Short mmCIF file of C-alpha atoms in Angstrom, two decimals:
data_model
loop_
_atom_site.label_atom_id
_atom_site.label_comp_id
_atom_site.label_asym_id
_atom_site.label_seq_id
_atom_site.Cartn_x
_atom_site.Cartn_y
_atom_site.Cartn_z
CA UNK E 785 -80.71 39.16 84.93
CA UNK E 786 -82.34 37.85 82.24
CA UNK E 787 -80.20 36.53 79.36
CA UNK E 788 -80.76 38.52 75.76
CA UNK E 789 -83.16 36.60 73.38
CA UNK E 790 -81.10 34.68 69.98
CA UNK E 791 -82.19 36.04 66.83
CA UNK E 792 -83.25 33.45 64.68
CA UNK E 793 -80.44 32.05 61.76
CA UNK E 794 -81.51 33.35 58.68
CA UNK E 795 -81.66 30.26 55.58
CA UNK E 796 -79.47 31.37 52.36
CA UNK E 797 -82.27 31.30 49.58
CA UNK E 798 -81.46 28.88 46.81
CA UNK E 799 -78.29 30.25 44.49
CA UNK E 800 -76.98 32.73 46.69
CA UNK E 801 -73.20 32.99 46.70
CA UNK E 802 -71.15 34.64 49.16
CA UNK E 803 -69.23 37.78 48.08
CA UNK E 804 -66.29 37.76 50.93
CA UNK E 805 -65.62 33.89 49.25
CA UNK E 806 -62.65 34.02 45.76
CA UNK E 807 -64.26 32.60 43.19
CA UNK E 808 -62.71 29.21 41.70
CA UNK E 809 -60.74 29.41 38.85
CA UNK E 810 -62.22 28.29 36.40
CA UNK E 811 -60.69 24.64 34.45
CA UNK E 812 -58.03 25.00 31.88
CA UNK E 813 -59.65 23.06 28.25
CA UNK E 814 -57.64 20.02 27.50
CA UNK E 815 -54.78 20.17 24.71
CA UNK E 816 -56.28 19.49 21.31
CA UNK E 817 -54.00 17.94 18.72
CA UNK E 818 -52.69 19.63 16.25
CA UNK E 819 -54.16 18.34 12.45
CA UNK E 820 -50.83 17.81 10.06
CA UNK E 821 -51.73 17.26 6.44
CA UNK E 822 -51.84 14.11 5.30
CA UNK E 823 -48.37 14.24 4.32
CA UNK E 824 -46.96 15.05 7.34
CA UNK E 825 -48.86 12.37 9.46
CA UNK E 826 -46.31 9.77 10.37
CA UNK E 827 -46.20 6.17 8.21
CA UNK E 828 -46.95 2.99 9.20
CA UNK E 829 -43.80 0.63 9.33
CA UNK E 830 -45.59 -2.24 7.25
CA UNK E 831 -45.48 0.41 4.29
CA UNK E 832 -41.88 0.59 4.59
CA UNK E 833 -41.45 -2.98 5.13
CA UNK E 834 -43.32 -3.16 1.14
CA UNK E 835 -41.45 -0.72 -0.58
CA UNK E 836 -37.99 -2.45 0.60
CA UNK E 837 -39.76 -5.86 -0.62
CA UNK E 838 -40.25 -4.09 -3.74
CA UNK E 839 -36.64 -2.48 -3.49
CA UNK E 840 -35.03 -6.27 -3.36
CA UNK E 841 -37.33 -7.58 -5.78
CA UNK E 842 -36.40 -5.29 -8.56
CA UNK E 843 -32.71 -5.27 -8.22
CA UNK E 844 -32.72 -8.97 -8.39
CA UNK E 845 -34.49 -8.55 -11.01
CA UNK E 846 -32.18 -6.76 -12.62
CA UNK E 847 -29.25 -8.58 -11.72
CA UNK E 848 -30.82 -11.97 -12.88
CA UNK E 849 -31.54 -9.92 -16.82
CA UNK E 850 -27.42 -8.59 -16.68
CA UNK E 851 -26.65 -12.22 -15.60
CA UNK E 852 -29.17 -13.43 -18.86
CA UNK E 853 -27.25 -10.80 -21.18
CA UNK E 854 -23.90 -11.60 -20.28
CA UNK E 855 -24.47 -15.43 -19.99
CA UNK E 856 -25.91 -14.85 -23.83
CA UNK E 857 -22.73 -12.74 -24.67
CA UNK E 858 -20.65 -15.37 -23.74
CA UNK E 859 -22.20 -18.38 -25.05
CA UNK E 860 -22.15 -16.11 -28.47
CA UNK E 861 -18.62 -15.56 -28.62
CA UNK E 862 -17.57 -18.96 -27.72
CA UNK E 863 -19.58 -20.61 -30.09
CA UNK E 864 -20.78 -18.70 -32.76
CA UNK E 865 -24.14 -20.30 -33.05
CA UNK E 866 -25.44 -20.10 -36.90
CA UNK E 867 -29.10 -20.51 -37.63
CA UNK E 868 -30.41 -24.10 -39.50
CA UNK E 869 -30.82 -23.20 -43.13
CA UNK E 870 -33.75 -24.34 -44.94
CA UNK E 871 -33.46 -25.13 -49.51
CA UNK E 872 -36.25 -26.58 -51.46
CA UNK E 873 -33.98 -28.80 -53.24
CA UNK E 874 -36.29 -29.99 -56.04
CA UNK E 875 -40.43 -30.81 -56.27
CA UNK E 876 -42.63 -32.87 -59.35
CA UNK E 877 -45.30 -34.23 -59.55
CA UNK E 878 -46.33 -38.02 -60.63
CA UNK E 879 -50.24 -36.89 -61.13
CA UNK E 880 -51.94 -33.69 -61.98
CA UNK E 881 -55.66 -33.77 -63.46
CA UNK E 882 -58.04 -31.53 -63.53
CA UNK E 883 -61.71 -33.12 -64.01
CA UNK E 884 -64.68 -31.06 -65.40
CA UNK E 885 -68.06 -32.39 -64.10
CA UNK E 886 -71.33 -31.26 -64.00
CA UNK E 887 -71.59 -30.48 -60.30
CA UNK E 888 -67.79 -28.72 -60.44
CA UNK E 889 -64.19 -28.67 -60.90
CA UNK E 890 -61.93 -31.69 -59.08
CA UNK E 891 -57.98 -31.62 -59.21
CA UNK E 892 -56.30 -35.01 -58.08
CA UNK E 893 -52.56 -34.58 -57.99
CA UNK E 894 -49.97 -35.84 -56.17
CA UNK E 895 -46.76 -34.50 -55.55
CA UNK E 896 -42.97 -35.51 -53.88
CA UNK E 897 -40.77 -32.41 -53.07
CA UNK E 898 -37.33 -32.67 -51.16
CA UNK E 899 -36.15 -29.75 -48.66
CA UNK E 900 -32.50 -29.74 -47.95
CA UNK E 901 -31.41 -28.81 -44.07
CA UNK E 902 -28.26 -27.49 -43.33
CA UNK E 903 -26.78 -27.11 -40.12
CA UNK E 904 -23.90 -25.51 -40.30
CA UNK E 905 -22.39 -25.04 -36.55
CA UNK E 906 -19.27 -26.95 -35.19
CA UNK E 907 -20.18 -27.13 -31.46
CA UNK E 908 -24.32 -27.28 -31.68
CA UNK E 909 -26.74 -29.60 -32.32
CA UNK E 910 -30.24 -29.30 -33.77
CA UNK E 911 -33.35 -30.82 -32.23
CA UNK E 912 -36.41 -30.65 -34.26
CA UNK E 913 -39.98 -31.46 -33.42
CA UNK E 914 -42.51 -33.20 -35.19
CA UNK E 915 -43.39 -31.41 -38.34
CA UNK E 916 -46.22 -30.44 -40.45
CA UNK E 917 -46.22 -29.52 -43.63
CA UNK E 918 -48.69 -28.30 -45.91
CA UNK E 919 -48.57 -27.29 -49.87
CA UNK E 920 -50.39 -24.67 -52.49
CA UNK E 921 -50.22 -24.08 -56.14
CA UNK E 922 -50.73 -20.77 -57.47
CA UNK E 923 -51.32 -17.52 -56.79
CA UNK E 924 -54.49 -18.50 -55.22
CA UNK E 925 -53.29 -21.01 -53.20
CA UNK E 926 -55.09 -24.34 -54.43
CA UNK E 927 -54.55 -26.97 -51.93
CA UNK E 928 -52.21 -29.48 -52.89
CA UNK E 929 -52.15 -31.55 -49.51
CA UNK E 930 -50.70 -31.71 -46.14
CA UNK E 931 -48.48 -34.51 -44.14
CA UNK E 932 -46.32 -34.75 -40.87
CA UNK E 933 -42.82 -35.86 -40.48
CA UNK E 934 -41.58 -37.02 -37.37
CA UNK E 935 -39.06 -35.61 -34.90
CA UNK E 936 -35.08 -35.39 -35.84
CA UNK E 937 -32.27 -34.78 -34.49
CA UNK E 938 -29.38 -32.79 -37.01
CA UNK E 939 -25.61 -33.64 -35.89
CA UNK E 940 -22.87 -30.97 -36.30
CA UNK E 941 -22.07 -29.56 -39.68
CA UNK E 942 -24.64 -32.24 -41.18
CA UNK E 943 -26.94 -31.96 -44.25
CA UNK E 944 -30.09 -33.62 -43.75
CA UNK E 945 -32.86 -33.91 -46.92
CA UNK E 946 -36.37 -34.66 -46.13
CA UNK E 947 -38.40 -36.49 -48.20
CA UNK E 948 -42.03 -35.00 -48.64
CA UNK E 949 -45.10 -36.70 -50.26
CA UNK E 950 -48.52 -34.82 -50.37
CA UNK E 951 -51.71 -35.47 -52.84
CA UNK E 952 -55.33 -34.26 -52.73
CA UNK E 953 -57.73 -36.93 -54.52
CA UNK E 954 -60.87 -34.95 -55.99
CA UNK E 955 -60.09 -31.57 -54.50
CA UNK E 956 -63.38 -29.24 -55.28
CA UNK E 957 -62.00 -26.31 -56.81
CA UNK E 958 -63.03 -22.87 -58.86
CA UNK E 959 -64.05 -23.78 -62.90
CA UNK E 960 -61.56 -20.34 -63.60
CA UNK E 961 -59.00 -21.65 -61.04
CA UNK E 962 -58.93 -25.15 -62.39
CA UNK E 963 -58.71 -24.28 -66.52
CA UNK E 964 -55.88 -21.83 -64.93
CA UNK E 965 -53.14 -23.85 -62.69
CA UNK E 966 -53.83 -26.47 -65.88
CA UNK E 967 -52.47 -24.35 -68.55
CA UNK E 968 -49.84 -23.11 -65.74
CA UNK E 969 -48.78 -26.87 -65.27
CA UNK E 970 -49.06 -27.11 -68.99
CA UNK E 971 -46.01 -24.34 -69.87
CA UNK E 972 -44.45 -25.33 -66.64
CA UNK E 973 -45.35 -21.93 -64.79
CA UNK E 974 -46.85 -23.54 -61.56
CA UNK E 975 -45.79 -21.72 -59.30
CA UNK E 976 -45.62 -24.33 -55.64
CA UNK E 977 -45.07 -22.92 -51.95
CA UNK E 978 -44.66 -24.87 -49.06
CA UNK E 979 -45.40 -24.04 -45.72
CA UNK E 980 -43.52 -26.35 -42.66
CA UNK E 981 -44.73 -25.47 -38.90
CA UNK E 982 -42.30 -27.36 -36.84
CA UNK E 983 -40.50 -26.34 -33.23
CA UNK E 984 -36.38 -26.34 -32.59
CA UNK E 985 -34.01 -26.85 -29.76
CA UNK E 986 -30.55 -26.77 -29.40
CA UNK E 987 -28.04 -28.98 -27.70
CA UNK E 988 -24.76 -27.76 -26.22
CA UNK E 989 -22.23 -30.31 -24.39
CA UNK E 990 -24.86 -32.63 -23.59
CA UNK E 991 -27.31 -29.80 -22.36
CA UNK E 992 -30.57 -29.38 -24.38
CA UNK E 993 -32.77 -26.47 -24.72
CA UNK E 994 -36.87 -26.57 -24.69
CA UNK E 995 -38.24 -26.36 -28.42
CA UNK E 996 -39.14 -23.00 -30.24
CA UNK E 997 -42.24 -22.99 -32.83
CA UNK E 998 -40.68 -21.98 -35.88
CA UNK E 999 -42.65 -21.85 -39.29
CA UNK E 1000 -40.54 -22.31 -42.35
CA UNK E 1001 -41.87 -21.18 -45.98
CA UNK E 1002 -40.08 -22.27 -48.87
CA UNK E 1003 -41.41 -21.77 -52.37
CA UNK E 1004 -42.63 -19.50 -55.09
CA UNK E 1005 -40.60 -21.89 -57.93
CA UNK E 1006 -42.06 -22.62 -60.99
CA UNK E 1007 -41.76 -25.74 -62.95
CA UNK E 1008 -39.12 -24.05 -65.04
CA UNK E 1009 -37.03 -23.25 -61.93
CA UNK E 1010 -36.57 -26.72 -60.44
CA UNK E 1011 -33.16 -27.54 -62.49
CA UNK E 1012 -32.09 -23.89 -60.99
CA UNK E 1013 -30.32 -23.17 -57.54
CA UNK E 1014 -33.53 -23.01 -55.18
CA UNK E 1015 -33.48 -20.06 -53.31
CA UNK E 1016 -33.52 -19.94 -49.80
CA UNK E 1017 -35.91 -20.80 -47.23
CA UNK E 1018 -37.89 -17.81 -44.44
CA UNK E 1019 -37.44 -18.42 -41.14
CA UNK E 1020 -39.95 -17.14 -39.08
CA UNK E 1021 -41.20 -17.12 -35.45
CA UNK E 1022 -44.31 -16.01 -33.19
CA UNK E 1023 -46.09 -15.39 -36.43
CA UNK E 1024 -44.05 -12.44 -37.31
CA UNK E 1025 -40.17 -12.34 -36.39
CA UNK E 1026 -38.16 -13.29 -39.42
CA UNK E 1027 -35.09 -14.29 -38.34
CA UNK E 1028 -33.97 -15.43 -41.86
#
């Protein structure tokens, strides 16, 4: 008997799925992280590492200004440091011309003033720097010369008196300025100022201190007033701190 003929095996066609098959699941989506404001987002440990820099470097800070203050406190209490004072003991003058030409007004004059310096502390010493010293007449200031004095040092409760010499020799000055100051000099109403730019230091048990700039102004005494008391000198420093 002959056997039955095989039907030929039908080809899927392209895309054909089988319905009896379960269909695949299809993939889960991978976690997304969650976005935190900025000020939630954790900080990097070299931030914190700067801020405790910072921490350290302002208490020290601040101990090393209570240590200053109390240091000062102390030092005040236990010796009662007292500023330098400053007198212009006396000022004349051996020349003082005034020459009328045809190309101007000249004043030659020469003048020796003496400033008295008082220190008047029991435990400190006074260092003081090389000085300069310059000197006007009038209320417009006519230049009456400048010098320098040397260095110095001032012992305890001493009175030093310095010894200054300034002239001009031909000094160009204003016709009204010059027939002025000469009838000032004339009824002995010259009014003088002098102006000394010099730097101080203390010493304390052998320790010294680095030199302040100091400018000290002493005048505004007339002719009249030099067999008077002078009055006191200003102390000034960093152009506009008065301390005296």
């Amino acid at each position: 008997m002959a056997g039955k003929p095989m039907k030929p095996v039908l080809q899927r066609p392209p895309g054909y799925t089988d319905p009896n098959l379960q269909a695949k699941p299809a993939p889960r989506p991978l976690p997304t992280k969650a976005l935190l404001p900025p000020s939630f987002e954790p900080r990097k440990r070299r931030s914190r590492h700067c801020r405790l820099c910072l921490c350290c470097l302002s208490l020290l800070l601040i101990i090393a200004i209570l240590l200053m203050i109390i240091a000062g406190g102390l030092f005040y209490l236990w010796f009662d440091p007292k500023l330098p004072v400053f007198h212009l003991q006396s000022f004349k003058f051996s020349a003082f011309n005034i020459t009328k030409r045809s190309d101007g007004t000249y004043l030659t004059a020469k003048m020796v003033a003496r400033i008295e310096v008082r220190n008047p502390n029991e435990n400190i010493i006074y260092h003081f720097g090389e000085s300069k010293v310059e000197t006007t007449a009038g209320d417009d200031e006519v230049n009456l010369g400048s010098t320098t004095l040397p260095e110095f040092t001032q012992g305890k409760k001493n009175t030093t008196s310095l010894e200054i010499e300034t002239s001009v020799n031909n000094e160009l000055i204003e016709d009204g300025i010059g027939s002025k100051i000469l009838d000032q000099f004339t009824s002995k109403k010259l009014k003088v100022d002098m102006d000394v730019k010099t730097s101080i230091g203390i010493g304390v048990e052998g320790v010294k201190t680095g030199l302040l700039g100091v400018e000290v102004v002493c005048g505004g005494v007339t002719l009249k007033e030099t067999s008077t008391e002078m009055p006191r000198c200003i102390i000034s420093t960093l152009k506009w701190i008065i301390i005296r």
